[in-house]
Amino acid sequence: MKGQAQSPALNGSAGYRMRGLQGRLIDALGEAIVSGRFQPGETLPRELELMAEYQVSRSSLREVLKVLGAKGLIETRQKLGTRVRRQDLWNLFDADVLAWHQRQGRGELILQDLIELRQVIEPAAARLAAGRAGMSDLRNLERSIATMRQSADDLTAYAAADVEFHMAIFTASHNVLFARLAHIVADFLQISFQIQQKALNDEDNRILDDIEGHQHVFDAINRGDGNGAAEHMLAVILNGKTSLFRAMGEPADPREEPGTSRPSGAKQKPRGS
Amino acid sequence: MKGQAQSPALNGSAGYRMRGLQGRLIDALGEAIVSGRFQPGETLPRELELMAEYQVSRSSLREVLKVLGAKGLIETRQKLGTRVRRQDLWNLFDADVLAWHQRQGRGELILQDLIELRQVIEPAAARLAAGRAGMSDLRNLERSIATMRQSADDLTAYAAADVEFHMAIFTASHNVLFARLAHIVADFLQISFQIQQKALNDEDNRILDDIEGHQHVFDAINRGDGNGAAEHMLAVILNGKTSLFRAMGEPADPREEPGTSRPSGAKQKPRGS
DNA sequence: GCCCAGGCAAAAGTATGACGAAAGATCGAG
DNA sequence: CTCGATCTTTCGTCATACTTTTGCCTGGGC
């Protein structure tokens, strides 16, 4: 399970299989919606047309639409048809929705928002962990760091151990909502590693710093030092952030324009194909 | 309650309608799973049996199962049947899943975890808002506070305005992930208000303090003071937390918190000078 | 005795056609 | 011009049949 394929759609987070007719259709339609091919507010083709376009039966199509509806992407009502919902209603904390964004241009935007979230969440999780970690939590953390040390030359193994460490922190926080975020962060980390793999190769002494950073987090948790744990965790994330941005060849500059709402401007797209 | 006018969490967040046969079945099965009637790892009855038990056709049942699968509750594979997934794979950031927890005993547990999350997220969102809020954001915030002031005697209107304020903060952070959390927090706040309605009635001078707290948050954002915004937001949340716990007649903190018996705002991120 | 290949069967996956229900659109009565 | 009954479109639900996947069992080979 640990070494699951790095297939683009990080499966394992959704309760359905990505393979098969329906799975592919979920993927295709989800990505089409996220990509903006179907804009929010727009009503996408009726069931009959979709059946024809994607060559599936009504049952399969409807099950697909139900899934997308459960993820908050669409909303379907009788007589009105199926409409794409406002973007802030999409369930962004869903691995699939995240992955669809990832495969579009917006991926990097989400990535930055995710980093901001991590900067806030993970120090807090570490702080909680410092006060609540049990024996098994500490053992998991220790083991992850040990694996990181041992596999400083094997980047794949290193990445896996790193992911394990961060997930163990969330688990040790004993807060189910934080624990849920762990999986989101884990997916994020896997994407990050894919991006910065080359950068890490270039200067792998950074890995040693990284390990030390993780060690400091663990030490703080181990002695119940919540503030210390939070601080060191923040440092770890910020380090990862800078090296990630370097690998992306992007300025570590956050967004500059907060997205001015343009009421007009969007000319109506013609219906049909 | 059947009143769907402002039925809190249930509809509005999911892309499907809660009414109708399927909606009811989604609700019933989801709640049954969350309640533990079907334990994680356990495989629930096959489609034929479920059809018989709930008196629905196979198509409807399968669409229901697809929804629950999309929310991460279950996982269905050929030949094996439908299994309940590990709890940490459930999509807790889904309004329905949260509502199902709410309707069980676990509701209060989640409530506490949610408060912890808010203590971390909302100050951060306020901090971001201080740096990014645009004109329309500030106007929305101002309007919410004004409405709060005007409706200090009408608790329902007050609650609505309060929710609006917190959502406006998230929006002003211009981070889509935070914006997504806004809806979760909004649902939480509505539940909170239902619980503490009587408590607020008892001593409604607390409302005035509450308003002042919100005003301070706005002022800080308005002058671009990130740290100030974060601190005041934390204060607002902690105030709400204590009054909520008082209303629930529960001990304020069953769990041990790491040295935050008196949560001083001093642990904020150190900012250069 | 262990292991792998192949077939069996059970359950989900897919397809089709029909009817029911909701809700926007239309048009006539007042 | 307003109101409301009716119409019509589209999703909601149902029933049934067929296909595909996959766990499991059987049996032969090493």
Coordinates of C-alpha atoms (C1' of nucleotides) in Angstrom, one line a residue:
Chain A
M1 CA 0.0 0.0 0.0
K2 CA 2.8 2.4 0.8
G3 CA 4.4 2.2 -2.5
Q4 CA 1.3 2.7 -4.6
A5 CA 1.7 3.8 -8.1
Q6 CA 2.3 7.4 -8.6
S7 CA -0.5 7.5 -11.1
P8 CA -1.6 11.0 -11.9
A9 CA -4.9 10.6 -10.1
L10 CA -3.9 9.8 -6.6
N11 CA -6.4 7.2 -5.9
G12 CA -7.0 5.7 -2.5
S13 CA -8.8 8.7 -1.3
A14 CA -12.1 8.2 -3.0
G15 CA -14.4 5.3 -2.3
Y16 CA -14.7 4.4 -6.0
R17 CA -12.3 2.9 -8.4
M18 CA -10.9 5.1 -11.0
R19 CA -10.7 2.4 -13.5
G20 CA -13.7 1.2 -15.5
L21 CA -16.1 3.1 -17.6
Q22 CA -17.6 5.2 -14.8
G23 CA -14.3 5.9 -13.2
R24 CA -12.9 7.3 -16.4
L25 CA -16.0 9.4 -17.0
I26 CA -15.8 10.8 -13.5
D27 CA -12.3 11.7 -14.1
A28 CA -13.1 13.3 -17.5
L29 CA -16.1 15.2 -16.4
G30 CA -14.5 16.3 -13.2
E31 CA -11.5 17.6 -14.9
A32 CA -13.6 19.3 -17.6
I33 CA -15.5 21.1 -14.9
V34 CA -12.5 22.1 -12.9
S35 CA -10.7 23.2 -16.1
G36 CA -13.5 25.6 -16.8
R37 CA -14.7 24.0 -19.9
F38 CA -18.0 24.0 -18.1
Q39 CA -18.2 27.3 -16.2
P40 CA -19.9 27.7 -12.9
G41 CA -23.6 28.6 -13.3
E42 CA -23.6 27.0 -16.7
T43 CA -25.9 24.0 -17.2
L44 CA -24.1 21.2 -18.9
P45 CA -25.8 19.0 -21.5
R46 CA -28.7 17.0 -20.6
E47 CA -28.5 13.4 -19.8
L48 CA -29.4 12.2 -23.2
E49 CA -26.7 14.3 -24.9
L50 CA -24.1 13.3 -22.4
M51 CA -25.0 9.7 -22.9
A52 CA -24.4 10.2 -26.6
E53 CA -21.3 12.2 -26.2
Y54 CA -19.6 9.8 -23.9
Q55 CA -21.2 6.6 -25.1
V56 CA -22.4 5.4 -21.8
S57 CA -25.8 4.3 -20.6
R58 CA -28.0 6.4 -18.5
S59 CA -27.4 4.4 -15.3
S60 CA -23.6 4.9 -15.5
L61 CA -23.9 8.5 -16.4
R62 CA -26.2 9.2 -13.5
E63 CA -24.0 7.4 -11.1
V64 CA -21.1 9.6 -12.3
L65 CA -23.1 12.7 -11.9
K66 CA -24.0 11.6 -8.4
V67 CA -20.4 11.4 -7.5
L68 CA -19.6 14.8 -8.9
G69 CA -22.6 16.1 -7.0
A70 CA -21.3 14.6 -3.8
K71 CA -18.1 16.4 -4.3
G72 CA -20.0 19.6 -4.7
L73 CA -19.0 20.3 -8.3
I74 CA -22.5 20.1 -9.7
E75 CA -26.1 20.3 -8.7
T76 CA -28.9 18.6 -10.6
R77 CA -32.6 19.4 -10.4
Q78 CA -35.5 18.2 -12.3
K79 CA -36.4 20.2 -15.3
L80 CA -33.5 22.5 -14.8
G81 CA -30.8 20.1 -15.7
T82 CA -27.3 19.8 -14.2
R83 CA -25.5 23.0 -13.4
V84 CA -22.0 23.7 -12.3
R85 CA -21.9 25.1 -8.8
R86 CA -20.1 28.1 -7.5
Q87 CA -16.4 27.3 -7.1
D88 CA -16.4 28.0 -3.4
L89 CA -18.9 25.2 -2.9
W90 CA -16.6 22.7 -4.5
N91 CA -15.1 20.3 -2.0
L92 CA -11.5 21.3 -2.3
F93 CA -10.5 19.0 0.5
D94 CA -11.2 16.1 -1.8
A95 CA -8.2 14.4 -3.2
D96 CA -9.8 14.0 -6.6
V97 CA -10.9 17.6 -6.9
L98 CA -7.4 18.6 -5.8
A99 CA -5.9 16.3 -8.4
W100 CA -8.1 17.8 -11.1
H101 CA -6.9 21.2 -10.2
Q102 CA -3.4 19.9 -10.2
R103 CA -3.7 18.7 -13.8
Q104 CA -4.9 22.2 -14.9
G105 CA -3.0 25.4 -14.9
R106 CA -4.5 26.2 -11.5
G107 CA -2.5 23.6 -9.9
E108 CA 0.2 26.0 -8.8
L109 CA -2.3 28.4 -7.4
I110 CA -3.8 25.7 -5.2
L111 CA -0.3 24.6 -4.3
Q112 CA 0.4 28.1 -2.9
D113 CA -2.8 28.1 -1.0
L114 CA -2.0 24.7 0.3
I115 CA 1.4 25.8 1.5
E116 CA -0.2 28.7 3.4
L117 CA -2.6 26.2 5.0
R118 CA 0.2 24.0 6.0
Q119 CA 2.1 26.9 7.5
V120 CA -0.8 27.3 9.8
I121 CA -2.0 23.8 10.3
E122 CA 1.1 21.8 10.8
P123 CA 2.7 23.9 13.5
A124 CA -0.6 23.8 15.3
A125 CA -0.7 20.0 14.9
A126 CA 2.8 19.7 16.2
R127 CA 1.8 21.8 19.2
L128 CA -1.1 19.6 20.0
A129 CA 1.0 16.5 19.4
A130 CA 3.4 17.8 22.0
G131 CA 0.7 17.7 24.6
R132 CA -1.1 14.5 23.5
A133 CA 1.3 12.2 21.8
G134 CA 1.1 8.7 23.2
M135 CA 3.8 6.0 23.2
S136 CA 2.9 4.7 19.9
D137 CA 2.7 8.1 18.4
L138 CA 6.2 8.9 19.5
R139 CA 7.4 5.5 18.3
N140 CA 6.0 6.2 14.8
L141 CA 7.6 9.6 14.7
E142 CA 10.9 8.2 15.7
R143 CA 10.7 5.4 13.2
S144 CA 10.0 7.9 10.4
I145 CA 13.0 10.0 11.2
A146 CA 15.2 6.9 11.4
T147 CA 14.0 5.8 8.0
M148 CA 14.7 9.3 6.6
R149 CA 18.2 9.1 7.9
Q150 CA 18.8 5.7 6.5
S151 CA 17.5 6.6 3.1
A152 CA 19.1 10.0 2.5
D153 CA 20.4 8.7 -0.8
D154 CA 17.2 7.0 -2.0
L155 CA 14.9 9.9 -2.7
T156 CA 11.8 7.8 -3.1
A157 CA 12.2 6.1 0.2
Y158 CA 13.1 9.4 1.8
A159 CA 9.9 11.0 0.4
A160 CA 7.8 8.2 1.7
A161 CA 9.4 8.5 5.2
D162 CA 8.9 12.2 5.1
V163 CA 5.2 11.8 4.3
E164 CA 4.9 9.3 7.1
F165 CA 6.4 11.7 9.6
H166 CA 4.0 14.5 8.7
M167 CA 1.1 12.1 8.9
A168 CA 2.2 10.8 12.2
I169 CA 2.2 14.4 13.5
F170 CA -1.3 14.8 12.5
T171 CA -2.3 11.5 14.0
A172 CA -0.5 12.4 17.2
S173 CA -2.5 15.6 17.5
H174 CA -5.5 13.4 18.3
N175 CA -7.8 15.7 16.4
V176 CA -9.9 14.0 13.8
L177 CA -10.1 17.0 11.6
F178 CA -6.4 17.5 11.6
A179 CA -6.0 13.8 10.9
R180 CA -8.2 14.2 7.9
L181 CA -5.9 17.0 6.6
A182 CA -3.0 14.6 6.9
H183 CA -4.1 12.8 3.8
I184 CA -4.5 16.0 1.8
V185 CA -1.0 17.1 2.9
A186 CA 0.3 13.6 2.0
D187 CA -0.9 14.0 -1.5
F188 CA 0.5 17.4 -1.6
L189 CA 3.9 16.2 -0.5
Q190 CA 4.0 13.5 -3.1
I191 CA 3.3 16.1 -5.8
S192 CA 5.9 18.3 -4.3
F193 CA 8.5 15.6 -4.3
Q194 CA 7.8 14.9 -7.9
I195 CA 8.4 18.6 -8.7
Q196 CA 11.5 19.1 -6.6
Q197 CA 13.1 15.8 -7.2
K198 CA 15.8 17.3 -9.4
A199 CA 16.4 20.2 -7.1
L200 CA 17.0 17.9 -4.2
N201 CA 19.4 16.0 -6.3
D202 CA 21.4 19.1 -7.0
E203 CA 22.2 20.0 -3.4
D204 CA 21.5 17.0 -1.3
N205 CA 23.0 18.6 1.7
R206 CA 19.7 20.2 2.1
I207 CA 18.3 16.8 2.9
L208 CA 20.5 16.7 6.0
D209 CA 19.2 20.0 7.1
D210 CA 15.7 18.7 6.5
I211 CA 16.3 15.7 8.6
E212 CA 17.7 17.9 11.4
G213 CA 14.6 20.0 11.2
H214 CA 12.3 17.0 11.6
Q215 CA 14.5 15.8 14.5
H216 CA 14.0 19.1 16.2
V217 CA 10.2 18.8 15.9
F218 CA 10.3 15.3 17.3
D219 CA 12.5 16.3 20.2
A220 CA 10.2 19.2 21.1
I221 CA 7.2 16.9 21.0
N222 CA 9.0 14.3 23.0
R223 CA 9.6 16.7 25.8
G224 CA 6.2 18.2 25.6
D225 CA 7.3 21.6 24.3
G226 CA 4.4 22.7 22.3
N227 CA 5.7 26.1 21.3
G228 CA 9.0 24.6 20.3
A229 CA 7.3 21.9 18.2
A230 CA 5.3 24.5 16.4
E231 CA 8.3 26.7 15.7
H232 CA 10.4 23.9 14.3
M233 CA 7.6 22.6 12.3
L234 CA 7.0 26.0 10.8
A235 CA 10.7 26.1 9.9
V236 CA 10.5 22.7 8.2
I237 CA 7.6 23.8 6.1
L238 CA 9.2 27.1 5.1
N239 CA 12.3 25.3 4.1
G240 CA 10.3 22.9 2.0
K241 CA 8.4 25.9 0.5
T242 CA 11.5 27.7 -0.6
S243 CA 13.1 24.7 -2.2
L244 CA 9.8 23.8 -3.8
F245 CA 9.5 27.2 -5.4
R246 CA 13.1 27.1 -6.4
A247 CA 12.4 23.8 -8.1
M248 CA 9.4 25.2 -9.8
G249 CA 11.5 28.0 -11.1
E250 CA 9.0 30.4 -9.7
P251 CA 9.5 33.4 -7.5
A252 CA 8.5 32.7 -4.0
D253 CA 6.2 35.6 -4.4
P254 CA 2.6 35.0 -3.3
R255 CA -0.2 36.2 -5.6
E256 CA -0.3 39.9 -6.5
E257 CA -3.8 40.4 -7.5
P258 CA -6.7 39.1 -5.4
G259 CA -8.8 38.2 -8.4
T260 CA -11.0 41.1 -9.2
S261 CA -14.5 40.0 -9.9
R262 CA -15.5 40.7 -13.4
P263 CA -19.2 40.8 -13.7
S264 CA -19.2 41.4 -17.4
G265 CA -16.3 40.4 -19.6
A266 CA -17.4 36.8 -19.8
K267 CA -19.0 36.5 -23.1
Q268 CA -21.6 33.8 -23.3
K269 CA -20.3 30.6 -24.7
P270 CA -22.5 29.1 -27.4
R271 CA -24.3 26.0 -26.4
G272 CA -23.6 22.6 -27.8
S273 CA -20.2 21.7 -29.1
Chain B
M1 CA -37.6 19.1 11.4
K2 CA -39.1 19.4 8.1
G3 CA -38.7 23.1 7.8
Q4 CA -36.3 23.4 5.0
A5 CA -36.4 27.2 4.9
Q6 CA -33.1 27.6 6.7
S7 CA -32.4 24.1 7.5
P8 CA -28.8 24.4 8.6
A9 CA -26.2 22.1 7.4
L10 CA -28.1 19.6 5.5
N11 CA -28.7 20.9 2.1
G12 CA -26.9 23.7 0.3
S13 CA -23.6 22.1 0.7
A14 CA -24.0 19.0 -1.2
G15 CA -24.8 18.8 -4.9
Y16 CA -27.7 16.6 -4.4
R17 CA -31.1 17.1 -2.9
M18 CA -31.8 15.7 0.5
R19 CA -35.4 15.3 -0.4
G20 CA -36.8 12.4 -2.3
L21 CA -36.1 8.7 -2.0
Q22 CA -32.4 8.8 -2.7
G23 CA -31.8 11.7 -0.5
R24 CA -33.4 10.1 2.4
L25 CA -31.5 6.9 1.8
I26 CA -28.2 8.7 1.6
D27 CA -29.1 10.3 4.9
A28 CA -30.1 7.1 6.5
L29 CA -27.2 5.0 5.3
G30 CA -24.7 7.8 6.0
E31 CA -25.9 8.2 9.5
A32 CA -25.9 4.5 10.0
I33 CA -22.3 4.2 9.0
V34 CA -21.2 7.2 11.0
S35 CA -23.1 6.0 14.0
G36 CA -21.1 2.8 13.9
R37 CA -24.0 0.5 13.1
F38 CA -21.8 -0.6 10.2
Q39 CA -18.2 -0.6 11.6
P40 CA -15.2 0.2 9.5
G41 CA -13.8 -2.8 7.7
E42 CA -17.2 -4.5 7.9
T43 CA -18.9 -5.2 4.6
L44 CA -22.5 -4.1 4.6
P45 CA -25.2 -6.2 3.0
R46 CA -25.1 -6.8 -0.8
E47 CA -27.1 -4.8 -3.1
L48 CA -30.0 -7.2 -3.3
E49 CA -30.4 -7.3 0.4
L50 CA -30.2 -3.5 0.7
M51 CA -32.8 -3.2 -2.0
A52 CA -35.1 -5.4 0.0
E53 CA -34.3 -3.7 3.3
Y54 CA -34.9 -0.2 2.1
Q55 CA -37.4 -0.9 -0.6
V56 CA -35.6 0.8 -3.4
S57 CA -34.6 -0.2 -6.8
R58 CA -31.1 -1.2 -7.7
S59 CA -30.4 2.0 -9.7
S60 CA -31.4 4.3 -6.8
L61 CA -29.4 2.2 -4.3
R62 CA -26.3 2.2 -6.4
E63 CA -26.5 6.0 -6.9
V64 CA -26.8 6.3 -3.1
L65 CA -23.8 4.1 -2.6
K66 CA -21.8 6.1 -5.2
V67 CA -22.5 9.3 -3.2
L68 CA -21.3 7.7 0.0
G69 CA -18.3 6.4 -1.8
A70 CA -17.5 9.9 -3.1
K71 CA -17.6 11.1 0.5
G72 CA -15.1 8.4 1.4
L73 CA -17.4 6.5 3.7
I74 CA -17.5 3.3 1.8
E75 CA -15.6 1.4 -0.9
T76 CA -17.2 -1.1 -3.2
R77 CA -15.4 -3.7 -5.2
Q78 CA -16.7 -6.5 -7.4
K79 CA -17.1 -9.8 -5.8
L80 CA -16.3 -8.4 -2.4
G81 CA -19.2 -6.1 -1.9
T82 CA -19.3 -2.8 -0.1
R83 CA -17.1 -2.2 2.8
V84 CA -17.0 0.7 5.3
R85 CA -13.6 2.4 5.0
R86 CA -11.3 3.4 7.8
Q87 CA -12.6 6.5 9.6
D88 CA -9.6 8.6 8.8
L89 CA -10.5 8.3 5.1
W90 CA -13.9 9.7 5.6
N91 CA -14.2 13.2 4.2
L92 CA -14.9 15.0 7.4
F93 CA -14.8 18.3 5.6
D94 CA -18.1 17.5 4.1
A95 CA -21.1 19.2 5.5
D96 CA -23.2 16.0 5.4
V97 CA -20.6 13.8 7.1
L98 CA -20.2 16.5 9.8
A99 CA -24.0 16.7 10.1
W100 CA -24.2 12.9 10.6
H101 CA -21.6 13.1 13.3
Q102 CA -23.6 15.9 14.8
R103 CA -26.7 13.8 15.0
Q104 CA -24.8 11.1 16.9
G105 CA -23.1 11.1 20.2
R106 CA -19.8 12.0 18.5
G107 CA -21.1 15.4 17.7
E108 CA -19.6 17.1 20.6
L109 CA -16.3 15.5 20.0
I110 CA -16.2 16.8 16.5
L111 CA -17.3 20.1 17.8
Q112 CA -14.3 20.3 20.1
D113 CA -12.0 19.4 17.3
L114 CA -13.6 22.0 15.1
I115 CA -13.1 24.6 17.7
E116 CA -9.4 23.7 17.8
L117 CA -9.3 24.0 14.1
R118 CA -11.0 27.4 14.2
Q119 CA -8.5 28.6 16.8
V120 CA -5.8 28.0 14.3
I121 CA -7.5 28.8 11.0
E122 CA -9.4 31.9 11.7
P123 CA -6.6 34.0 13.2
A124 CA -4.5 33.0 10.2
A125 CA -7.3 33.9 7.8
A126 CA -7.7 37.3 9.6
R127 CA -3.9 37.8 9.3
L128 CA -4.0 37.1 5.5
A129 CA -7.1 39.3 5.2
A130 CA -5.2 42.1 6.7
G131 CA -2.8 42.0 3.9
R132 CA -5.1 41.2 1.0
A133 CA -8.6 42.5 1.7
G134 CA -9.9 44.6 -1.1
M135 CA -12.4 47.3 -1.1
S136 CA -15.4 45.0 -1.5
D137 CA -14.0 42.7 1.3
L138 CA -13.8 45.6 3.7
R139 CA -17.2 46.7 2.8
N140 CA -18.6 43.3 3.4
L141 CA -17.0 43.1 6.8
E142 CA -18.2 46.5 7.8
R143 CA -21.7 45.7 6.7
S144 CA -21.7 42.5 8.8
I145 CA -20.7 44.3 11.9
A146 CA -23.2 47.0 11.3
T147 CA -25.9 44.4 11.0
M148 CA -24.7 42.8 14.2
R149 CA -25.0 46.0 16.0
Q150 CA -28.5 46.7 14.7
S151 CA -29.8 43.3 15.6
A152 CA -28.4 42.8 19.1
D153 CA -31.9 42.0 20.2
D154 CA -32.8 39.7 17.4
L155 CA -30.7 36.6 18.0
T156 CA -31.5 35.0 14.6
A157 CA -30.5 38.0 12.7
Y158 CA -27.5 38.5 14.9
A159 CA -26.4 34.9 14.3
A160 CA -26.7 35.4 10.5
A161 CA -24.7 38.5 10.6
D162 CA -22.0 36.8 12.7
V163 CA -21.8 34.0 10.2
E164 CA -21.5 36.5 7.4
F165 CA -18.7 38.2 9.2
H166 CA -16.6 35.1 9.6
M167 CA -17.3 34.0 6.0
A168 CA -16.2 37.4 4.8
I169 CA -12.9 37.0 6.7
F170 CA -12.3 33.8 4.9
T171 CA -13.2 35.3 1.6
A172 CA -10.9 38.3 2.2
S173 CA -8.0 35.9 2.9
H174 CA -8.1 35.2 -0.9
N175 CA -7.1 31.6 -0.3
V176 CA -9.4 29.2 -1.9
L177 CA -8.8 26.5 0.7
F178 CA -9.6 28.9 3.6
A179 CA -12.6 30.0 1.6
R180 CA -13.8 26.4 1.5
L181 CA -13.4 26.1 5.3
A182 CA -15.7 29.1 5.6
H183 CA -18.7 27.0 4.8
I184 CA -17.7 24.4 7.3
V185 CA -17.3 27.1 10.0
A186 CA -20.6 28.6 8.9
D187 CA -22.4 25.3 9.5
F188 CA -20.6 25.0 12.8
L189 CA -21.6 28.5 13.9
Q190 CA -25.3 27.8 13.1
I191 CA -25.1 24.7 15.3
S192 CA -23.4 26.6 18.0
F193 CA -26.0 29.3 17.9
Q194 CA -28.7 26.7 18.3
I195 CA -27.0 25.4 21.3
Q196 CA -26.2 28.6 23.1
Q197 CA -29.3 30.5 22.2
K198 CA -30.5 30.3 25.7
A199 CA -27.2 31.2 27.2
L200 CA -27.0 34.3 25.2
N201 CA -30.5 35.2 26.3
D202 CA -29.4 35.0 29.9
E203 CA -26.7 37.5 29.7
D204 CA -27.0 39.4 26.5
N205 CA -24.4 41.9 27.5
R206 CA -22.0 39.3 26.2
I207 CA -23.3 40.2 22.8
L208 CA -22.0 43.7 23.2
D209 CA -18.6 42.3 24.0
D210 CA -18.8 40.0 21.1
I211 CA -19.6 42.9 18.8
E212 CA -16.6 44.8 20.1
G213 CA -14.4 41.9 19.5
H214 CA -15.5 41.7 15.9
Q215 CA -15.0 45.4 15.5
H216 CA -11.5 45.1 16.7
V217 CA -10.8 42.4 14.1
F218 CA -12.2 44.6 11.4
D219 CA -10.2 47.6 12.6
A220 CA -7.0 45.6 12.5
I221 CA -7.6 44.3 9.1
N222 CA -8.6 47.7 7.9
R223 CA -5.2 49.2 8.9
G224 CA -3.4 46.2 7.6
D225 CA -2.3 44.9 11.0
G226 CA -2.0 41.2 10.5
N227 CA -0.9 40.3 14.0
G228 CA -3.6 42.4 15.6
A229 CA -6.2 40.9 13.4
A230 CA -5.0 37.4 14.3
E231 CA -5.0 38.1 18.0
H232 CA -8.4 39.7 18.1
M233 CA -9.9 36.9 16.0
L234 CA -8.4 34.4 18.4
A235 CA -10.0 36.3 21.3
V236 CA -13.4 36.2 19.5
I237 CA -13.2 32.5 19.0
L238 CA -12.1 31.7 22.5
N239 CA -15.0 33.8 23.9
G240 CA -17.4 32.0 21.7
K241 CA -15.9 28.7 22.8
T242 CA -16.3 29.4 26.5
S243 CA -19.9 30.5 26.1
L244 CA -20.6 27.6 24.0
F245 CA -19.3 25.2 26.5
R246 CA -21.1 26.9 29.2
A247 CA -24.3 26.5 27.2
M248 CA -23.6 22.9 26.7
G249 CA -23.1 22.4 30.4
E250 CA -19.9 20.6 29.7
P251 CA -16.5 20.9 31.2
A252 CA -14.6 23.4 29.0
D253 CA -11.8 21.0 28.2
P254 CA -12.0 17.3 28.8
R255 CA -8.8 16.8 26.9
E256 CA -5.5 18.2 28.1
E257 CA -4.3 21.1 26.2
P258 CA -0.6 21.8 25.9
G259 CA -0.1 24.7 28.2
T260 CA -2.9 26.8 26.9
S261 CA -4.9 26.8 30.1
R262 CA -4.6 30.5 29.7
P263 CA -4.1 30.9 26.0
S264 CA -2.0 34.0 25.7
G265 CA -1.7 35.4 22.3
A266 CA 2.0 35.5 22.9
K267 CA 2.6 32.4 20.9
Q268 CA 1.9 34.1 17.7
K269 CA 4.3 33.8 14.9
P270 CA 7.3 35.9 15.7
R271 CA 7.4 38.7 13.3
G272 CA 10.6 40.6 12.5
S273 CA 10.5 43.8 14.6
Chain C
dG1 C1' 3.7 -30.8 0.0
dC2 C1' 3.9 -26.5 -2.4
dC3 C1' 2.9 -23.5 -6.2
dC4 C1' 0.9 -21.9 -10.2
dA5 C1' -2.8 -22.2 -14.1
dG6 C1' -7.3 -22.3 -15.3
dG7 C1' -12.0 -22.4 -14.8
dC8 C1' -16.2 -21.5 -11.9
dA9 C1' -19.4 -18.6 -9.8
dA10 C1' -20.8 -14.5 -7.2
dA11 C1' -21.2 -9.9 -7.0
dA12 C1' -20.8 -5.5 -8.8
dG13 C1' -20.7 -3.0 -13.5
dT14 C1' -23.3 -1.6 -17.6
dA15 C1' -27.2 -1.2 -20.6
dT16 C1' -32.0 -0.5 -22.0
dG17 C1' -36.7 0.9 -21.8
dA18 C1' -40.6 2.5 -19.4
dC19 C1' -43.2 5.3 -16.3
dG20 C1' -43.6 8.9 -12.5
dA21 C1' -42.8 13.5 -10.6
dA22 C1' -41.4 18.2 -10.5
dA23 C1' -41.1 22.7 -12.3
dG24 C1' -40.5 26.2 -16.0
dA25 C1' -43.2 27.7 -20.0
dT26 C1' -47.4 28.7 -22.3
dC27 C1' -51.8 30.4 -23.0
dG28 C1' -56.6 31.4 -21.9
dA29 C1' -60.1 33.4 -18.6
dG30 C1' -61.2 37.1 -15.8
Chain D
dC1 C1' -52.5 42.9 -17.3
dT2 C1' -52.7 39.3 -13.7
dC3 C1' -53.6 34.9 -12.3
dG4 C1' -53.9 30.2 -12.7
dA5 C1' -54.7 25.7 -15.2
dT6 C1' -52.4 23.1 -18.4
dC7 C1' -48.5 21.6 -21.1
dT8 C1' -44.0 19.9 -21.8
dT9 C1' -39.4 19.0 -20.8
dT10 C1' -36.1 16.9 -17.9
dC11 C1' -34.7 14.5 -14.1
dG12 C1' -36.2 10.7 -10.6
dT13 C1' -37.3 5.9 -10.0
dC14 C1' -38.1 1.3 -11.4
dA15 C1' -37.5 -3.4 -13.5
dT16 C1' -34.8 -6.5 -16.1
dA17 C1' -31.1 -8.4 -18.7
dC18 C1' -26.5 -8.9 -19.9
dT19 C1' -21.2 -8.1 -19.1
dT20 C1' -17.0 -7.8 -16.5
dT21 C1' -14.3 -8.4 -12.8
dT22 C1' -12.3 -11.1 -9.3
dG23 C1' -12.1 -14.2 -5.2
dC24 C1' -11.8 -18.9 -4.8
dC25 C1' -11.5 -23.6 -5.8
dT26 C1' -9.8 -27.3 -8.4
dG27 C1' -6.2 -29.8 -10.4
dG28 C1' -2.0 -30.7 -12.5
dG29 C1' 3.1 -30.1 -12.4
dC30 C1' 7.4 -29.5 -9.8

